[in-house]
XYZ file of N, CA and C in Angstrom:
441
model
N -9.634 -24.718 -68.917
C -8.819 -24.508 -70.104
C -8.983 -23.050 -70.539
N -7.608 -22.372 -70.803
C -8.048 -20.949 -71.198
C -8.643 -20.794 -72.501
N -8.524 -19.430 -73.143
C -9.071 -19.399 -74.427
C -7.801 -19.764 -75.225
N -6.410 -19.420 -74.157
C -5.255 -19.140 -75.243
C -4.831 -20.849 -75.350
N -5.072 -21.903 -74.755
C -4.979 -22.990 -75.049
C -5.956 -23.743 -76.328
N -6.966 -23.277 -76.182
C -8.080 -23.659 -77.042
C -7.584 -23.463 -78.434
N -7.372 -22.361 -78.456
C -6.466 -21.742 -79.685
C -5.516 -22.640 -79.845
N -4.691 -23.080 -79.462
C -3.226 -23.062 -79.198
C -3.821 -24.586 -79.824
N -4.464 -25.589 -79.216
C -4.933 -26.843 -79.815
C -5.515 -26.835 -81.292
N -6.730 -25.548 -81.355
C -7.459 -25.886 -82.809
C -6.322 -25.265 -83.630
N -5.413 -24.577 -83.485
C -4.525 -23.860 -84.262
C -3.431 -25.504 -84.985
N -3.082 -26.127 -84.266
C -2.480 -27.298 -84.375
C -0.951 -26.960 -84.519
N -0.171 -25.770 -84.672
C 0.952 -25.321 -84.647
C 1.944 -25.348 -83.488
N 0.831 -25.196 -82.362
C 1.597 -24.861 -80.974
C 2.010 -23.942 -80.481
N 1.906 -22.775 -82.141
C 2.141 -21.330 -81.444
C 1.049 -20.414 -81.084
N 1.500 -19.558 -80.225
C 0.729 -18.653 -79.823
C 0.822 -16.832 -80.069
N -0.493 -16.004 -80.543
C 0.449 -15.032 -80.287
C 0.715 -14.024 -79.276
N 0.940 -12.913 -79.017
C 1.251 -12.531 -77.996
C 0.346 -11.843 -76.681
N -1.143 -11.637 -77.476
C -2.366 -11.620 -76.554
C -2.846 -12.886 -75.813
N -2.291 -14.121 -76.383
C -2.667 -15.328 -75.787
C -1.968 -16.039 -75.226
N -0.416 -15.738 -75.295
C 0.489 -15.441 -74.393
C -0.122 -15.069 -72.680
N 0.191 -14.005 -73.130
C -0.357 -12.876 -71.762
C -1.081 -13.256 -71.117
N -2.521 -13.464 -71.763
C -3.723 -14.194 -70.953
C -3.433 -15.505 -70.434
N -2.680 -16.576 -71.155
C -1.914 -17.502 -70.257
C -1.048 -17.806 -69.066
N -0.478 -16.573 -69.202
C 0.702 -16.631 -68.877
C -0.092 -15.302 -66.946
N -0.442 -14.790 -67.294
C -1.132 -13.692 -66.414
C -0.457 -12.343 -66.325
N 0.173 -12.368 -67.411
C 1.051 -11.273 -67.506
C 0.344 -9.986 -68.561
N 0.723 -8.599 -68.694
C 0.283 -7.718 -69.696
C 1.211 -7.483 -71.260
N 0.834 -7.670 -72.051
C 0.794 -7.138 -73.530
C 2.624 -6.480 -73.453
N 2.830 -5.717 -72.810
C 3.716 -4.558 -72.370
C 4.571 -5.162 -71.548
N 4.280 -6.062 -70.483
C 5.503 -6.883 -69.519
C 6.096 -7.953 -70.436
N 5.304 -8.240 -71.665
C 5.540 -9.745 -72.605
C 6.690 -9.086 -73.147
N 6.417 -7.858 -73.722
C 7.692 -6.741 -74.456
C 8.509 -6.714 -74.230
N 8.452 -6.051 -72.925
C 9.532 -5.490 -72.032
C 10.602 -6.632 -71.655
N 10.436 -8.128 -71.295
C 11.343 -9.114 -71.124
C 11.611 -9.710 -72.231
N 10.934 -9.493 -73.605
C 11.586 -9.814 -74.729
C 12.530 -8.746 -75.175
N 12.721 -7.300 -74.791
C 13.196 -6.467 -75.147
C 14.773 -6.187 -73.961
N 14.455 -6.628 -73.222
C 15.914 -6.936 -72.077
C 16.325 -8.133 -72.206
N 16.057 -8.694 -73.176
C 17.149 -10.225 -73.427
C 16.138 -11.898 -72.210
N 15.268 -11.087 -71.469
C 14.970 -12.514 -70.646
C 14.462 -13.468 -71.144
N 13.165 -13.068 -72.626
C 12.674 -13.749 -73.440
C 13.235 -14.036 -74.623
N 13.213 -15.019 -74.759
C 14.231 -15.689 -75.984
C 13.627 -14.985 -77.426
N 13.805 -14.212 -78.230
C 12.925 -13.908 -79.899
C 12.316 -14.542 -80.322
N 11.075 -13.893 -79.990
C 10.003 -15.148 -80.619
C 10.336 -15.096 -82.456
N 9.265 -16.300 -83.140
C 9.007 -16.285 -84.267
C 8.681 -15.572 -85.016
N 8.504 -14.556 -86.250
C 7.067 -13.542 -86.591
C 6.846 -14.338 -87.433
N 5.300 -14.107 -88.131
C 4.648 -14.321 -89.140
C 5.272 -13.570 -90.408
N 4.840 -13.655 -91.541
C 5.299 -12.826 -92.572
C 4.672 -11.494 -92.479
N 3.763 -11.207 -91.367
C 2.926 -10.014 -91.382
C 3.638 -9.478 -90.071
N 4.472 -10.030 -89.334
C 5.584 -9.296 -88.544
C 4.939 -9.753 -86.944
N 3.473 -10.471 -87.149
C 3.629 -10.989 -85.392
C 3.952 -11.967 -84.894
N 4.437 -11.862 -83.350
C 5.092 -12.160 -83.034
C 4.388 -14.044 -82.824
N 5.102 -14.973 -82.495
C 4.378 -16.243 -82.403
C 5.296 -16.969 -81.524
N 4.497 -17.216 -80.298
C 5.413 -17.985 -79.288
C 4.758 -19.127 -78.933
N 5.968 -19.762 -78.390
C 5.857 -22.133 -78.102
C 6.017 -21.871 -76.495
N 5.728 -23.010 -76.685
C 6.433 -23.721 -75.288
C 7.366 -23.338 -74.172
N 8.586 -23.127 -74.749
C 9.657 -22.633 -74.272
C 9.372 -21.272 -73.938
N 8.666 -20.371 -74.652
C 8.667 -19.243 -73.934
C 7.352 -19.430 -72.984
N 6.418 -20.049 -73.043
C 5.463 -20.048 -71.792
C 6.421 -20.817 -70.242
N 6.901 -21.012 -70.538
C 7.988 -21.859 -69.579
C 9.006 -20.494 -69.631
N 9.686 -19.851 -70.152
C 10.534 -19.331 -69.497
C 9.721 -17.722 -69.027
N 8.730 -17.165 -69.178
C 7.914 -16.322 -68.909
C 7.078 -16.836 -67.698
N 6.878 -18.059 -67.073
C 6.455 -18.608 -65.627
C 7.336 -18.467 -64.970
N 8.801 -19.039 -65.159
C 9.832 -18.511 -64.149
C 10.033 -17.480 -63.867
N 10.263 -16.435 -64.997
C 9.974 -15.504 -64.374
C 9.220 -14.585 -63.794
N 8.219 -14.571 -63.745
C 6.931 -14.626 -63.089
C 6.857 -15.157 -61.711
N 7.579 -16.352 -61.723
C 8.121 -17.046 -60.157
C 9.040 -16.161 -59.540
N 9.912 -15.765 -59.865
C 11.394 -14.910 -59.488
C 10.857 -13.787 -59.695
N 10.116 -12.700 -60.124
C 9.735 -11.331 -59.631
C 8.919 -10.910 -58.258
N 8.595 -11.915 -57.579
C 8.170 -11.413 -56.225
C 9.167 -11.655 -55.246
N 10.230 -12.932 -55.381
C 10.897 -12.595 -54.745
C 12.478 -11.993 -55.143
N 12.548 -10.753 -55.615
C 13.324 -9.444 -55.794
C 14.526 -9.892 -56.689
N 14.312 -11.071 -57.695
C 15.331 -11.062 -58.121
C 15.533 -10.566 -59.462
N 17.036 -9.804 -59.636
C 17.189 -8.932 -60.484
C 17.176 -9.473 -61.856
N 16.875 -8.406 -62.750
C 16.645 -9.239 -64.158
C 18.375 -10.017 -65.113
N 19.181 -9.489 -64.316
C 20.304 -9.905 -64.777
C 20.572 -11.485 -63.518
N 20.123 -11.513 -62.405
C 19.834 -12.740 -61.708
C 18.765 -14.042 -62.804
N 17.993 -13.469 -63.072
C 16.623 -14.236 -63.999
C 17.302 -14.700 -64.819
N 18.066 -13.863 -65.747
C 18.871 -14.162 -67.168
C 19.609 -15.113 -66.678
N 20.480 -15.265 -65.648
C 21.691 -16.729 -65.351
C 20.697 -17.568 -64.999
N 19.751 -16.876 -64.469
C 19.080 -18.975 -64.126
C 18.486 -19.022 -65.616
N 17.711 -18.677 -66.121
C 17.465 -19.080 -67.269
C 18.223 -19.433 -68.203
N 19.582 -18.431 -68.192
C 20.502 -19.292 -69.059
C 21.233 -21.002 -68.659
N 21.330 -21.428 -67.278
C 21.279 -22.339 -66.924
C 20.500 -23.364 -67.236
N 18.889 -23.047 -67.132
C 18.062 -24.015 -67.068
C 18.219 -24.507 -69.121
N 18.448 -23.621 -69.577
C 18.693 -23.482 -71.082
C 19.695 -24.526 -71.228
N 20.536 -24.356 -71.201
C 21.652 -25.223 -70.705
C 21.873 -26.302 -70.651
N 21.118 -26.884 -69.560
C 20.364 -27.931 -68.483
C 19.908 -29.357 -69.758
N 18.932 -28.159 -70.409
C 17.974 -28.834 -70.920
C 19.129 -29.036 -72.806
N 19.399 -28.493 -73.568
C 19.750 -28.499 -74.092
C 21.293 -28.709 -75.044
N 22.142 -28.449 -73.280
C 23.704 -29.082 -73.874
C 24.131 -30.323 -73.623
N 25.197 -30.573 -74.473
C 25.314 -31.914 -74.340
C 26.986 -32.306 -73.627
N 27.451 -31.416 -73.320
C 28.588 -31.359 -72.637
C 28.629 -31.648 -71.114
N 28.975 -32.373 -70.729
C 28.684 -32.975 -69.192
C 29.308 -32.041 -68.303
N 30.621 -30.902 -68.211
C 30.805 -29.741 -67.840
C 29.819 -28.787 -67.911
N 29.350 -28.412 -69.041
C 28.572 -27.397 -68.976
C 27.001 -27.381 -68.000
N 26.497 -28.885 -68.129
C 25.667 -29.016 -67.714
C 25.632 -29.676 -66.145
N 26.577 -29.650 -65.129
C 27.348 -29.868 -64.704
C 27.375 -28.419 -63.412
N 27.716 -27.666 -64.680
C 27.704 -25.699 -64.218
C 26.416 -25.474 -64.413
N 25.770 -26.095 -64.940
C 24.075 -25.539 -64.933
C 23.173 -25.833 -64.183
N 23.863 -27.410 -63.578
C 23.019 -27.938 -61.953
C 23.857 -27.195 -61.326
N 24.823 -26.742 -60.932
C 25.035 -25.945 -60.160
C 24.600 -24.944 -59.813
N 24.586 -24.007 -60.558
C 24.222 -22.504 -60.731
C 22.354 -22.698 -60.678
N 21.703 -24.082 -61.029
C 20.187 -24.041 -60.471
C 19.841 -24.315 -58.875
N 21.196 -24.913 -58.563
C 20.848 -25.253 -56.806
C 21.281 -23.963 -56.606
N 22.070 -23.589 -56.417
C 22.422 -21.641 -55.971
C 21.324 -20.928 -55.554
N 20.440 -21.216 -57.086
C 19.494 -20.402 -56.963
C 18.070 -20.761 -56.454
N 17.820 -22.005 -56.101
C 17.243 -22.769 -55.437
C 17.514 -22.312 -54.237
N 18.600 -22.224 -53.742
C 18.625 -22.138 -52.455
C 18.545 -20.348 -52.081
N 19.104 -19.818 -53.133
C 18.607 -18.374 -52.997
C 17.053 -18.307 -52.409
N 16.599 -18.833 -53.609
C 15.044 -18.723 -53.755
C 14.354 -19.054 -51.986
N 14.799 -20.599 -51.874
C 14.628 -20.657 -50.519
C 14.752 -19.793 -49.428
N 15.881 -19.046 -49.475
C 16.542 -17.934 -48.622
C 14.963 -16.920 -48.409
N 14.994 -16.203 -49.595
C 13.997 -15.146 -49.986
C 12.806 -15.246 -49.492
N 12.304 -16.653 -49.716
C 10.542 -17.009 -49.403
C 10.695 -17.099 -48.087
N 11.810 -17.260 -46.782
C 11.936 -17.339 -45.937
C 11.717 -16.199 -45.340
N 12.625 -15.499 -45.560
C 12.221 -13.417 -45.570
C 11.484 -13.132 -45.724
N 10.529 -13.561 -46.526
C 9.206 -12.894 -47.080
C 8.345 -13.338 -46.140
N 7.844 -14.911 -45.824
C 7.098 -14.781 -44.756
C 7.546 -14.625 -43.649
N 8.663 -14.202 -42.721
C 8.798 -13.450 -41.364
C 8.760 -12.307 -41.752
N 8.728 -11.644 -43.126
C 8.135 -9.940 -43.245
C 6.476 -10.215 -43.248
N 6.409 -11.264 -43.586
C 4.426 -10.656 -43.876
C 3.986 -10.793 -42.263
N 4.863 -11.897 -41.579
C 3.998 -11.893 -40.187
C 4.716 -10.857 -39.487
N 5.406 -10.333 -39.369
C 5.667 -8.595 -38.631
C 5.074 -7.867 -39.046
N 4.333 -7.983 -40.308
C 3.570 -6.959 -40.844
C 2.401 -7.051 -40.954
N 1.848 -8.292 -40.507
C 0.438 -8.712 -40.245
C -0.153 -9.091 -38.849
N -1.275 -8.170 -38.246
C -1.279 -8.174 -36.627
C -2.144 -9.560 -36.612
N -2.016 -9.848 -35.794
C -3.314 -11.229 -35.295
C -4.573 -10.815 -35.475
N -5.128 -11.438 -36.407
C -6.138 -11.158 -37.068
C -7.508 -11.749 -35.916
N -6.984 -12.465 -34.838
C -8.082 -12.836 -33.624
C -8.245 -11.629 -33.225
N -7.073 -11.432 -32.793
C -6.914 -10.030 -32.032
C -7.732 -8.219 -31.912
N -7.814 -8.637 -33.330
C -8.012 -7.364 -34.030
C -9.215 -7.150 -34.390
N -10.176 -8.579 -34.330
C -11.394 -8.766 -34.980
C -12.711 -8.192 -34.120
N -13.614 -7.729 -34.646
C -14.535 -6.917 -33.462
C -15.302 -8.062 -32.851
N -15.770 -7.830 -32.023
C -16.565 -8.938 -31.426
C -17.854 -7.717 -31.473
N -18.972 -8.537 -31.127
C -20.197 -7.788 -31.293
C -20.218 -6.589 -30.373
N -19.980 -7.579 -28.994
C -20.203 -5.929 -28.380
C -19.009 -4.949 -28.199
N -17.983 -5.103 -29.054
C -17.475 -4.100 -29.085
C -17.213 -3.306 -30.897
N -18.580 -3.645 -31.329
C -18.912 -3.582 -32.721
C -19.207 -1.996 -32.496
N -19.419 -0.944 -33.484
C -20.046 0.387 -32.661
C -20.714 0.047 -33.408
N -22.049 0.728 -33.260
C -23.505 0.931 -33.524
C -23.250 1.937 -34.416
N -24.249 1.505 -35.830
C -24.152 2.834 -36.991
C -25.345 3.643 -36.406
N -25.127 4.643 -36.458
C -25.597 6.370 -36.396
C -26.832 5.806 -37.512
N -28.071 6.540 -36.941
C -29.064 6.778 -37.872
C -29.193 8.398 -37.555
N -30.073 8.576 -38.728
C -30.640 9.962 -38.778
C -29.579 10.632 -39.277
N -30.336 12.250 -38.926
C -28.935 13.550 -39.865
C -27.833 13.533 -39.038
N -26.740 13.349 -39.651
C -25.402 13.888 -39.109
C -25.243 15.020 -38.511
């Protein structure tokens, strides 16, 4: 259990603020900003003393994206799935939500696409680690004495 949960329980509110965020979430102080400040993070709450206080929903939409930044997708890509999954979860229009399973398999299958790429890049880019490994006697011997 982190510290920012511990909190998050004795607090009894459910909110969090944005250092305990971060530490939850594994993200920095400054990346929490920065996707609240490009529209990916929804506006958190403030206090009357102006900080910021985040739920649920944003620890959930700050994991996705967190999921979707390694594999290269753009922050205006992040914003439609999230606005989807938003969607998803929250409209009540059988069209809309409808376009929101849609637009999540898309990107599902994007996603799929990507992680596919990624590991036939790591193994072209990673030699056989049998291969490569010293065996004793072809270990070199460290040098004693003066150089």
């Amino acid at each position: 259990m982190t510290s920012a949960t511990k909190t998050r329980k004795s607090a009894g509110d459910g909110l969090l603020q944005i250092g305990e965020v971060a530490e939850e979430v594994g993200l920095s102080l400054r990346t929490v900003r920065y996707y609240e400040e490009v529209g990916l993070l929804s506006p958190p709450t403030r206090t009357s003393g102006g900080f910021r206080l985040y739920g649920d929903a944003h620890l959930e939409q700050l994991k996705t994206i967190k999921q979707m930044k390694p594999l290269d997708f753009s922050i205006e890509e992040m914003r439609e799935l999230l606005a989807a999954r938003s969607d998803l979860e929250t409209s009540s229009g059988a069209r809309r939500r409808a376009a929101a399973r849609e637009t999540l398999g898309r990107f599902g299958d994007l996603a799929a696409e990507r992680c596919t790429d990624l590991r036939r890049r790591l193994r072209s880019a990673t030699p056989d680690r049998r291969a490569s490994r010293p065996t004793p006697s072809t270990t070199p011997t460290p040098r004693r004495g003066p150089w």
